[in-house]
PDB file of C-alpha atoms in Angstrom:
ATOM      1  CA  UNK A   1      83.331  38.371  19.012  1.00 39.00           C
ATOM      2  CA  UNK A   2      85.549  35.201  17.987  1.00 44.00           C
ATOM      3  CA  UNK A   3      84.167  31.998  18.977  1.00 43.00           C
ATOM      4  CA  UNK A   4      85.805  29.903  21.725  1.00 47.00           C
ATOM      5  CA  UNK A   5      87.207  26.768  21.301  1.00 46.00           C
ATOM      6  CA  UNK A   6      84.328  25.558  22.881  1.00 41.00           C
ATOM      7  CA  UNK A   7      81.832  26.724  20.577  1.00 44.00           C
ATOM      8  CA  UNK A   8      84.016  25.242  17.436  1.00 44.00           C
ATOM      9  CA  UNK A   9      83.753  22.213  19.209  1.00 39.00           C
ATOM     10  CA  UNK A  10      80.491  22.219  19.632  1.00 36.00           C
ATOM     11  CA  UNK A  11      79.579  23.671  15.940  1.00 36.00           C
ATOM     12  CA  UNK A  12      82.219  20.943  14.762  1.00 40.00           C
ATOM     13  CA  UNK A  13      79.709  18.338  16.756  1.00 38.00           C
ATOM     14  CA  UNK A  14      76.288  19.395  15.379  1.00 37.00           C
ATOM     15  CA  UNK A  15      77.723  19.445  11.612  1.00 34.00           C
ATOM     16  CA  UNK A  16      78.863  15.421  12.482  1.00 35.00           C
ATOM     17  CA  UNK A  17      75.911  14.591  13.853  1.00 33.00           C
ATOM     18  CA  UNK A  18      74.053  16.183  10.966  1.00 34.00           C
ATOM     19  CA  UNK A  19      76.030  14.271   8.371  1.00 32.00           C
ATOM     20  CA  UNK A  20      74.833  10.770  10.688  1.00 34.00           C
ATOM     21  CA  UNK A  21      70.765  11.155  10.856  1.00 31.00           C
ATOM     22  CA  UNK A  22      68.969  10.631   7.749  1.00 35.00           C
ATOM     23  CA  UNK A  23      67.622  13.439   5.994  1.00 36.00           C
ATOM     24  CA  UNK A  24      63.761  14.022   5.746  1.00 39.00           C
ATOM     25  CA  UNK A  25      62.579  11.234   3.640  1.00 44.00           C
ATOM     26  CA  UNK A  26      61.643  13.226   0.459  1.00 54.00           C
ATOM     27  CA  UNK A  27      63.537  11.788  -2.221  1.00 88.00           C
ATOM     28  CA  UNK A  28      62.539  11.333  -6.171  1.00 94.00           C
ATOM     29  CA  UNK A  29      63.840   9.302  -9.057  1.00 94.00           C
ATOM     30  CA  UNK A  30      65.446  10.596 -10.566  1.00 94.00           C
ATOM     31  CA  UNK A  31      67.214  12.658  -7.839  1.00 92.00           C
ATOM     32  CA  UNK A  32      65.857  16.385  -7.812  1.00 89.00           C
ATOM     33  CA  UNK A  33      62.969  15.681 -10.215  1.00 93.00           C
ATOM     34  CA  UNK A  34      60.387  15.625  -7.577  1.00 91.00           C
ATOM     35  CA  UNK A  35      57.803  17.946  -6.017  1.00 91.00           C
ATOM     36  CA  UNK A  36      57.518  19.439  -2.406  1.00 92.00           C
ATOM     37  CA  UNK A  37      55.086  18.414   0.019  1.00 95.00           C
ATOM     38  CA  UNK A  38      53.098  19.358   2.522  1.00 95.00           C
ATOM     39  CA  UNK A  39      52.103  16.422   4.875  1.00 96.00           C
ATOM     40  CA  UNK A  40      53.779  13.101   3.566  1.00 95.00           C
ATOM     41  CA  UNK A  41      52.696  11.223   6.669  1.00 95.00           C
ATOM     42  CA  UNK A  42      49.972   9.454   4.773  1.00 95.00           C
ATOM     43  CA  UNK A  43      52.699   7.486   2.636  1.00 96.00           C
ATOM     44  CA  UNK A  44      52.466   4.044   3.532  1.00 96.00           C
ATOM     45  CA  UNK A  45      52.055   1.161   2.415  1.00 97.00           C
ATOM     46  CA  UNK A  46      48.684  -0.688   3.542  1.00 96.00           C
ATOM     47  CA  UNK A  47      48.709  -3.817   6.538  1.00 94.00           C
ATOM     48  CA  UNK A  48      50.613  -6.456   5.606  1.00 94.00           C
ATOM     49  CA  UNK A  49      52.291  -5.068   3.050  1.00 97.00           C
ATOM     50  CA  UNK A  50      56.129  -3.662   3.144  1.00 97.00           C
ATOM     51  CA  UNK A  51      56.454  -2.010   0.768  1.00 98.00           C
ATOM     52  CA  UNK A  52      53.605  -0.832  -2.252  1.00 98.00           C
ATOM     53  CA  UNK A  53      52.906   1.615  -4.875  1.00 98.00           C
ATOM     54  CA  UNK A  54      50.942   4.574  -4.133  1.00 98.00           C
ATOM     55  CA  UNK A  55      48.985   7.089  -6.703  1.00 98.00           C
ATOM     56  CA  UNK A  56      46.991   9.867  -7.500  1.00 98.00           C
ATOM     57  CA  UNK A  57      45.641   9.858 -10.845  1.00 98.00           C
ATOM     58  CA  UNK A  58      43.175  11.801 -13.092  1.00 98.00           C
ATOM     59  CA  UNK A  59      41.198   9.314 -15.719  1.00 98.00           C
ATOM     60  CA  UNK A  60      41.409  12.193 -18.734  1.00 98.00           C
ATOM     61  CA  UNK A  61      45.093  12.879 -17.947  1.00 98.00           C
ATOM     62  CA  UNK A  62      47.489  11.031 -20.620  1.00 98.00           C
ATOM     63  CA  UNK A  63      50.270  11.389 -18.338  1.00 98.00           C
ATOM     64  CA  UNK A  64      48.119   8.590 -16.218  1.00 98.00           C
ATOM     65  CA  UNK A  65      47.127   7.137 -19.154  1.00 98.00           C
ATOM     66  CA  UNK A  66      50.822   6.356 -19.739  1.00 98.00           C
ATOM     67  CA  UNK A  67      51.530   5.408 -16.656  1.00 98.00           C
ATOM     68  CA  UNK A  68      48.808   3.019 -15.901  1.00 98.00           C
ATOM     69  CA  UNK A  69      50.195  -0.445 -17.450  1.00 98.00           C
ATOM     70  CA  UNK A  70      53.662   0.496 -16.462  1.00 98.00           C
ATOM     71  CA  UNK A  71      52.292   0.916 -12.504  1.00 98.00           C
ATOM     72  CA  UNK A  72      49.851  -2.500 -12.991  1.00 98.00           C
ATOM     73  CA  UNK A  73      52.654  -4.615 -14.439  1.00 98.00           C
ATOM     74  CA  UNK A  74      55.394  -3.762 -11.814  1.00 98.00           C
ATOM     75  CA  UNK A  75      52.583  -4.360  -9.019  1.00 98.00           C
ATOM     76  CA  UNK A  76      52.453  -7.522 -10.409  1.00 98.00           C
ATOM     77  CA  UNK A  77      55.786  -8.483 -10.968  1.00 98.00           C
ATOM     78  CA  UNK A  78      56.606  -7.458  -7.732  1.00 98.00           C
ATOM     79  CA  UNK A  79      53.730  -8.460  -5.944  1.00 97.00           C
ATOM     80  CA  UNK A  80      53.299  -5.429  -4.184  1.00 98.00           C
ATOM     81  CA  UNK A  81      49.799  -3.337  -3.510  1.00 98.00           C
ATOM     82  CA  UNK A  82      48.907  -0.136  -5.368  1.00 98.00           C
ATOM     83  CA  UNK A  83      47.081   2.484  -3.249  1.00 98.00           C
ATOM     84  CA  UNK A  84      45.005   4.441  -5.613  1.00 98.00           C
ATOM     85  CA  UNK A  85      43.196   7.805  -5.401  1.00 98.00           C
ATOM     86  CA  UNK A  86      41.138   9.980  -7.680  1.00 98.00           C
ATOM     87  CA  UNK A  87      42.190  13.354  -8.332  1.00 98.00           C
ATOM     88  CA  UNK A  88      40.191  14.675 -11.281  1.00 98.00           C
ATOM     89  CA  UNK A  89      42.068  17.977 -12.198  1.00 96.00           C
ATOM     90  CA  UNK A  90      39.787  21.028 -12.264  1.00 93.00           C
ATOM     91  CA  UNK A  91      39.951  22.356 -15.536  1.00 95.00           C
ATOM     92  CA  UNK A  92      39.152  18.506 -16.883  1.00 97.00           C
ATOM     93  CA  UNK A  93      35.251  17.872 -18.271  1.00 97.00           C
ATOM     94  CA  UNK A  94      34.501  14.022 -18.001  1.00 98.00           C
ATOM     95  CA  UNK A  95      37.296  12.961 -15.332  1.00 98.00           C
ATOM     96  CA  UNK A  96      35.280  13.311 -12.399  1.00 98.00           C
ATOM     97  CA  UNK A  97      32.261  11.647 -13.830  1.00 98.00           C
ATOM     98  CA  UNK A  98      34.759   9.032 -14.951  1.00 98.00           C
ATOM     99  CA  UNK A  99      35.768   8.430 -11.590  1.00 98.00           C
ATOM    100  CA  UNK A 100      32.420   7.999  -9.606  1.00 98.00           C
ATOM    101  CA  UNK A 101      31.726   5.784 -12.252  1.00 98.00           C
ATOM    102  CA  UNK A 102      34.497   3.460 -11.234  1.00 98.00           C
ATOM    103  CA  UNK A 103      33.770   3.545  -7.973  1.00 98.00           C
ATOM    104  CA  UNK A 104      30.445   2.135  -8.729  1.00 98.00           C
ATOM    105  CA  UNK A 105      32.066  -0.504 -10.477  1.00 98.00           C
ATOM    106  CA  UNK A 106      33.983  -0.971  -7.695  1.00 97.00           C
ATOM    107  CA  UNK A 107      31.258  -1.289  -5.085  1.00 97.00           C
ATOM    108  CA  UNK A 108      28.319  -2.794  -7.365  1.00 97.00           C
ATOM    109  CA  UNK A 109      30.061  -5.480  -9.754  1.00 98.00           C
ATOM    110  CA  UNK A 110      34.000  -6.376  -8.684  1.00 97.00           C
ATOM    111  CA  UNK A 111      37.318  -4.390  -8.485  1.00 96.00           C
ATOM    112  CA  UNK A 112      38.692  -6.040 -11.124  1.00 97.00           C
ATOM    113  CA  UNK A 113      36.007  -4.798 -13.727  1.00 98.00           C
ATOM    114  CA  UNK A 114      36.635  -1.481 -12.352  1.00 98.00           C
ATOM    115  CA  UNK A 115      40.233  -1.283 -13.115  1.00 97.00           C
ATOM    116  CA  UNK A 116      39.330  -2.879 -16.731  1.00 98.00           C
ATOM    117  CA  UNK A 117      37.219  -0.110 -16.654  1.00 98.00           C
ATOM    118  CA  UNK A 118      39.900   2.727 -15.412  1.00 98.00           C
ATOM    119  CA  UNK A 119      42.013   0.765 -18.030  1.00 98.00           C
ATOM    120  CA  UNK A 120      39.409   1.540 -21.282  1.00 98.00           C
ATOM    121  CA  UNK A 121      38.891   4.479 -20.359  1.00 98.00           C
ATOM    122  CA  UNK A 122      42.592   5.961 -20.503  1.00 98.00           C
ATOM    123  CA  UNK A 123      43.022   3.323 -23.935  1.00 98.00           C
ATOM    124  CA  UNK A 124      39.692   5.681 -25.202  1.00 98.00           C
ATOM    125  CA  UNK A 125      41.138   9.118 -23.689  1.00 98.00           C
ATOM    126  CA  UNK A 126      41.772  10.526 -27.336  1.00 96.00           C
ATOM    127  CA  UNK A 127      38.076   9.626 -28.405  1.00 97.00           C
ATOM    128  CA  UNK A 128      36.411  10.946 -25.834  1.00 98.00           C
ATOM    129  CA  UNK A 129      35.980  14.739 -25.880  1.00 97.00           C
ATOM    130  CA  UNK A 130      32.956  15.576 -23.937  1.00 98.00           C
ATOM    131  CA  UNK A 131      30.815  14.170 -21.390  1.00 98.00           C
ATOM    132  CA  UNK A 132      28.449  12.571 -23.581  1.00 98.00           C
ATOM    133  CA  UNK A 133      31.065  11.081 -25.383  1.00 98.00           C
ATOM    134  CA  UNK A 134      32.032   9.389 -21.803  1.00 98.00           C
ATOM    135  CA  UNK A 135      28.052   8.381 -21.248  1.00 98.00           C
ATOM    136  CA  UNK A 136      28.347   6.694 -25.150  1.00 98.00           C
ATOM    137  CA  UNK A 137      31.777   4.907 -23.953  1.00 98.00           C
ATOM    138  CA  UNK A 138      30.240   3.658 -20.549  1.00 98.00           C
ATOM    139  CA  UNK A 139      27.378   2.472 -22.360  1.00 98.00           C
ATOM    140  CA  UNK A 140      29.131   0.109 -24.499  1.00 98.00           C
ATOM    141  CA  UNK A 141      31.519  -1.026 -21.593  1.00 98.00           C
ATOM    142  CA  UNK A 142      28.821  -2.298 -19.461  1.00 98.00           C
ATOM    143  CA  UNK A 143      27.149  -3.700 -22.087  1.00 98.00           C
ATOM    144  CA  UNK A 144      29.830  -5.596 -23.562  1.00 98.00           C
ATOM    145  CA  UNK A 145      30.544  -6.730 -19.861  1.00 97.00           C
ATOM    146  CA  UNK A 146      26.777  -7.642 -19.456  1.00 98.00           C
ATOM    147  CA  UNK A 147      25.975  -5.348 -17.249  1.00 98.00           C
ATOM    148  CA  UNK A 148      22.503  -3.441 -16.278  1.00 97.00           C
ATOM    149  CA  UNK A 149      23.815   0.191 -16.083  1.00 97.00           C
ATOM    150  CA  UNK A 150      21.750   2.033 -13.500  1.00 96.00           C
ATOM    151  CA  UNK A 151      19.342   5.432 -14.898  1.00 95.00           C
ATOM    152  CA  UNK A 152      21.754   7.278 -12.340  1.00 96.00           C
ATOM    153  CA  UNK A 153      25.039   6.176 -11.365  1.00 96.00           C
ATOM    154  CA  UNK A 154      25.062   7.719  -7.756  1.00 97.00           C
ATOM    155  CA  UNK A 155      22.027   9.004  -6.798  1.00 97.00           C
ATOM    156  CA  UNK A 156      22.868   8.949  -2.847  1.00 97.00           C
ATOM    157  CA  UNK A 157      26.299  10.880  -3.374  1.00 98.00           C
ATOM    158  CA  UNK A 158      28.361   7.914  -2.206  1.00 97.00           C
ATOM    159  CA  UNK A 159      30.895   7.556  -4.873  1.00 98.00           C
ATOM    160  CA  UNK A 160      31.133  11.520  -5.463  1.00 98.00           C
ATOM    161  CA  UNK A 161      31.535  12.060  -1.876  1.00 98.00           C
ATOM    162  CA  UNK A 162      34.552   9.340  -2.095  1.00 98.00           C
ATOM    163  CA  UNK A 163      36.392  11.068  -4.959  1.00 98.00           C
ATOM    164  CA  UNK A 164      35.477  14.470  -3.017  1.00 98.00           C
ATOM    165  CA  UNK A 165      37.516  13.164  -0.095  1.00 98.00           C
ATOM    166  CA  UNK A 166      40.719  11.621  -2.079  1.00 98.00           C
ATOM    167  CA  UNK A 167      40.511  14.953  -4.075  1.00 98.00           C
ATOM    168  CA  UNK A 168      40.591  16.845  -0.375  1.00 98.00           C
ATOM    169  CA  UNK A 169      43.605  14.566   0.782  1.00 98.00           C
ATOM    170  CA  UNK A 170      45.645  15.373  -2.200  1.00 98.00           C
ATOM    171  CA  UNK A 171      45.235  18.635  -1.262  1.00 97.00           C
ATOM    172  CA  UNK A 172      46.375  18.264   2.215  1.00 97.00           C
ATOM    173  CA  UNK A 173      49.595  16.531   0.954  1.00 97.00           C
ATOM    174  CA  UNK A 174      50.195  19.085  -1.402  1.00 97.00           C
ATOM    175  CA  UNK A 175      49.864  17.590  -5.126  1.00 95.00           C
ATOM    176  CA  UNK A 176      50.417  19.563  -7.937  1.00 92.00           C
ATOM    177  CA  UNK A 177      50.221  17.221 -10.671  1.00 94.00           C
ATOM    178  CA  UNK A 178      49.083  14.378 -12.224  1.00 97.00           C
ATOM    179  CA  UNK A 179      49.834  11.180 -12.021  1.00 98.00           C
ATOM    180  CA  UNK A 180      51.837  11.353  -8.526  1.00 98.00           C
ATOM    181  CA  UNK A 181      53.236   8.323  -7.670  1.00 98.00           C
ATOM    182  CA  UNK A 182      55.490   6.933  -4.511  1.00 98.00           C
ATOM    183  CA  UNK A 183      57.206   4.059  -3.862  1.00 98.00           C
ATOM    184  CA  UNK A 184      56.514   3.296  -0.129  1.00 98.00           C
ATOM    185  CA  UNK A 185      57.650   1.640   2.450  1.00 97.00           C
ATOM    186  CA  UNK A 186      56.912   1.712   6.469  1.00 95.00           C
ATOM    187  CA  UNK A 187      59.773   4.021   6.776  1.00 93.00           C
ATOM    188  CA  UNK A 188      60.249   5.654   3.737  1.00 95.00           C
ATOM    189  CA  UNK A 189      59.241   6.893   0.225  1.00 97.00           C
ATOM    190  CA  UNK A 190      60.044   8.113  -3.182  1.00 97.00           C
ATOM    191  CA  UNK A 191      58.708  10.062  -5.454  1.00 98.00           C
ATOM    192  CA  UNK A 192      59.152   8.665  -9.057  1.00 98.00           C
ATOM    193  CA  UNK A 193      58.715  11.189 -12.085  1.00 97.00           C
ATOM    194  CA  UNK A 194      60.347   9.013 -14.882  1.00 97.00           C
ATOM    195  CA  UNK A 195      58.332   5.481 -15.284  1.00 97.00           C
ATOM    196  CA  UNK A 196      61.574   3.982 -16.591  1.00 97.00           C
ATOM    197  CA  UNK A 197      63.014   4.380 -12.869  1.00 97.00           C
ATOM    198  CA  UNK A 198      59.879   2.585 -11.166  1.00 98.00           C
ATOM    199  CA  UNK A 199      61.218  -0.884 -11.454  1.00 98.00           C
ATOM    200  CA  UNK A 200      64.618   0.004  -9.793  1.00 97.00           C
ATOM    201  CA  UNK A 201      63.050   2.284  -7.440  1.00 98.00           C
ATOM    202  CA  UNK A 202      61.270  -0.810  -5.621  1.00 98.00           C
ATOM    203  CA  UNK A 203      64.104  -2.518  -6.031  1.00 98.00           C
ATOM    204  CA  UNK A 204      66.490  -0.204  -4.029  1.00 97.00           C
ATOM    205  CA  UNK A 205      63.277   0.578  -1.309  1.00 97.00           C
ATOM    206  CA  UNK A 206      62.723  -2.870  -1.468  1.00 97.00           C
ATOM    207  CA  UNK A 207      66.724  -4.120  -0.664  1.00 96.00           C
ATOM    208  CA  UNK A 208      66.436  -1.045   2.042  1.00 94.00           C
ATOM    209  CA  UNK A 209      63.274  -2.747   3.736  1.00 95.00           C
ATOM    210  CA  UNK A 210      65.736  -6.266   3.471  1.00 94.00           C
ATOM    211  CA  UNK A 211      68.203  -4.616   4.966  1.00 91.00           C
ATOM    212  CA  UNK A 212      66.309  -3.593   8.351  1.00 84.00           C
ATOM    213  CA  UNK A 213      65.026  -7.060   8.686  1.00 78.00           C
ATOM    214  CA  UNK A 214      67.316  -9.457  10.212  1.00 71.00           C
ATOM    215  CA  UNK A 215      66.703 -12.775   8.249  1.00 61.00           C
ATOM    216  CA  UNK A 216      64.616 -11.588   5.399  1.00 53.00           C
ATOM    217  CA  UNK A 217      65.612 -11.520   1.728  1.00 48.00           C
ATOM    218  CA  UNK A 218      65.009  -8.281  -0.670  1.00 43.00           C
ATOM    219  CA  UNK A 219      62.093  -9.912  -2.504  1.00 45.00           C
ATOM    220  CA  UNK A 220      58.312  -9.222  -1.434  1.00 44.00           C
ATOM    221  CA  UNK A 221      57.408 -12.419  -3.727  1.00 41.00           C
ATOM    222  CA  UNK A 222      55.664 -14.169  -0.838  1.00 39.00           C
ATOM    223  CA  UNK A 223      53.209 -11.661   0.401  1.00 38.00           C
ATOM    224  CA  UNK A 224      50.121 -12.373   0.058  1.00 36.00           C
ATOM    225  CA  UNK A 225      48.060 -10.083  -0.378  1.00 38.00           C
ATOM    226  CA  UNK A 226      46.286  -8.503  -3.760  1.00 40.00           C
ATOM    227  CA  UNK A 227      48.276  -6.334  -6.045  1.00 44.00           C
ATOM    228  CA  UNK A 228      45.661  -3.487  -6.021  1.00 52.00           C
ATOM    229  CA  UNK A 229      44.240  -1.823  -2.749  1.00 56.00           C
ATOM    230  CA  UNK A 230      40.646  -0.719  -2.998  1.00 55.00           C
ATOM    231  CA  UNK A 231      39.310   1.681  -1.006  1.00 62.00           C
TER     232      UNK A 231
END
């Protein structure tokens, strides 16, 4: 049967309107480098914050290894939060143990020793094969911080139960990979695969978050708030 004028018109108005709404926000930089996801709603940035850096990393990865100054120093030149999460691959020895160990740092002694411990660990990645090679390396880094380190790190669970659950919402988003890393706004995100897009990525979400607030300039300079989000 030949369609009616009336349905051209009508096909002709649903391809306009199409063409107007914003697609789903699932974009990547580069454009059509990025992964597919299964539940994205998770992707923003924390309270007070407009815009931030989220990611999901694995401590014996050197992917993440790479990326780890290159994400610190544009959270800091930017002054934007990172959202981290642990998610120790499977078929990885030492990064899970790695990773409840920094959440004791975390918890016991201060954040900041824990990401100068996160930090050591992915500068040591190539010298540490085996799980008692990561109990020799911990050693020395609390003692040449000064620190008591306990007989057992977690012996309630706590921290393994915390990397359990980031590992369990990587899941439910759909991650593949490591590192995975967003920029993020309230409204929107990106997926960046190539480090040397990550500064102009936050700059274009960051002139997008500009433009949707009457008044405000593109620069998050004056937030105040840290550049690293603990959880």
């Amino acid at each position: 049967m030949r369609p009616t004028t009336m349905n051209r018109i009508v096909l002709a108005a649903s391809l306009l309107l199409g063409l107007c709404l914003p697609a789903a926000a699932q974009y990547s930089a580069p454009p059509n480098t990025g992964n597919s996801f299964k539940d994205t709603s998770m992707l923003k940035p924390p309270a007070g914050a407009k815009v931030a850096i989220i990611k999901f990393e694995d401590l014996e990865c050197p992917a993440c290894a790479h990326a780890f100054p290159i994400v610190h120093e544009a959270a800091d030149r930017y002054k934007i939060p990172i959202v981290r999460y642990d998610f120790p691959l499977r078929m990885h020895i030492w990064s899970r143990d790695a990773a409840i160990t920094a959440r004791y740092l975390q918890d016991k002694v201060s954040p900041q020793v824990a990401d100068e411990f996160r930090g050591a660990v992915f500068a040591a990645q190539n010298s540490i094969a085996s799980k008692d090679d990561l109990a020799a390396f911990t050693r020395r880094f609390f003692q040449s911080h000064k620190l008591n380190e306990p007989f057992v790190i977690d012996p309630a669970g706590r921290f393994s139960a915390e990397v359990n659950a980031d590992y369990t919402l990587g899941e439910r988003i759909g991650i593949s990979q490591t590192p995975t890393i967003w920029v993020v706004s309230q409204k929107n995100w990106v997926q960046v695969t190539d480090m040397n897009q990550l500064y102009a990525t936050i700059d274009n979400m960051e002139s997008q978050v500009a433009q949707n607030t009457p008044g405000k300039t593109a620069s998050n300079s004056k937030l105040k708030h840290p550049s690293t989000v603990q959880r």
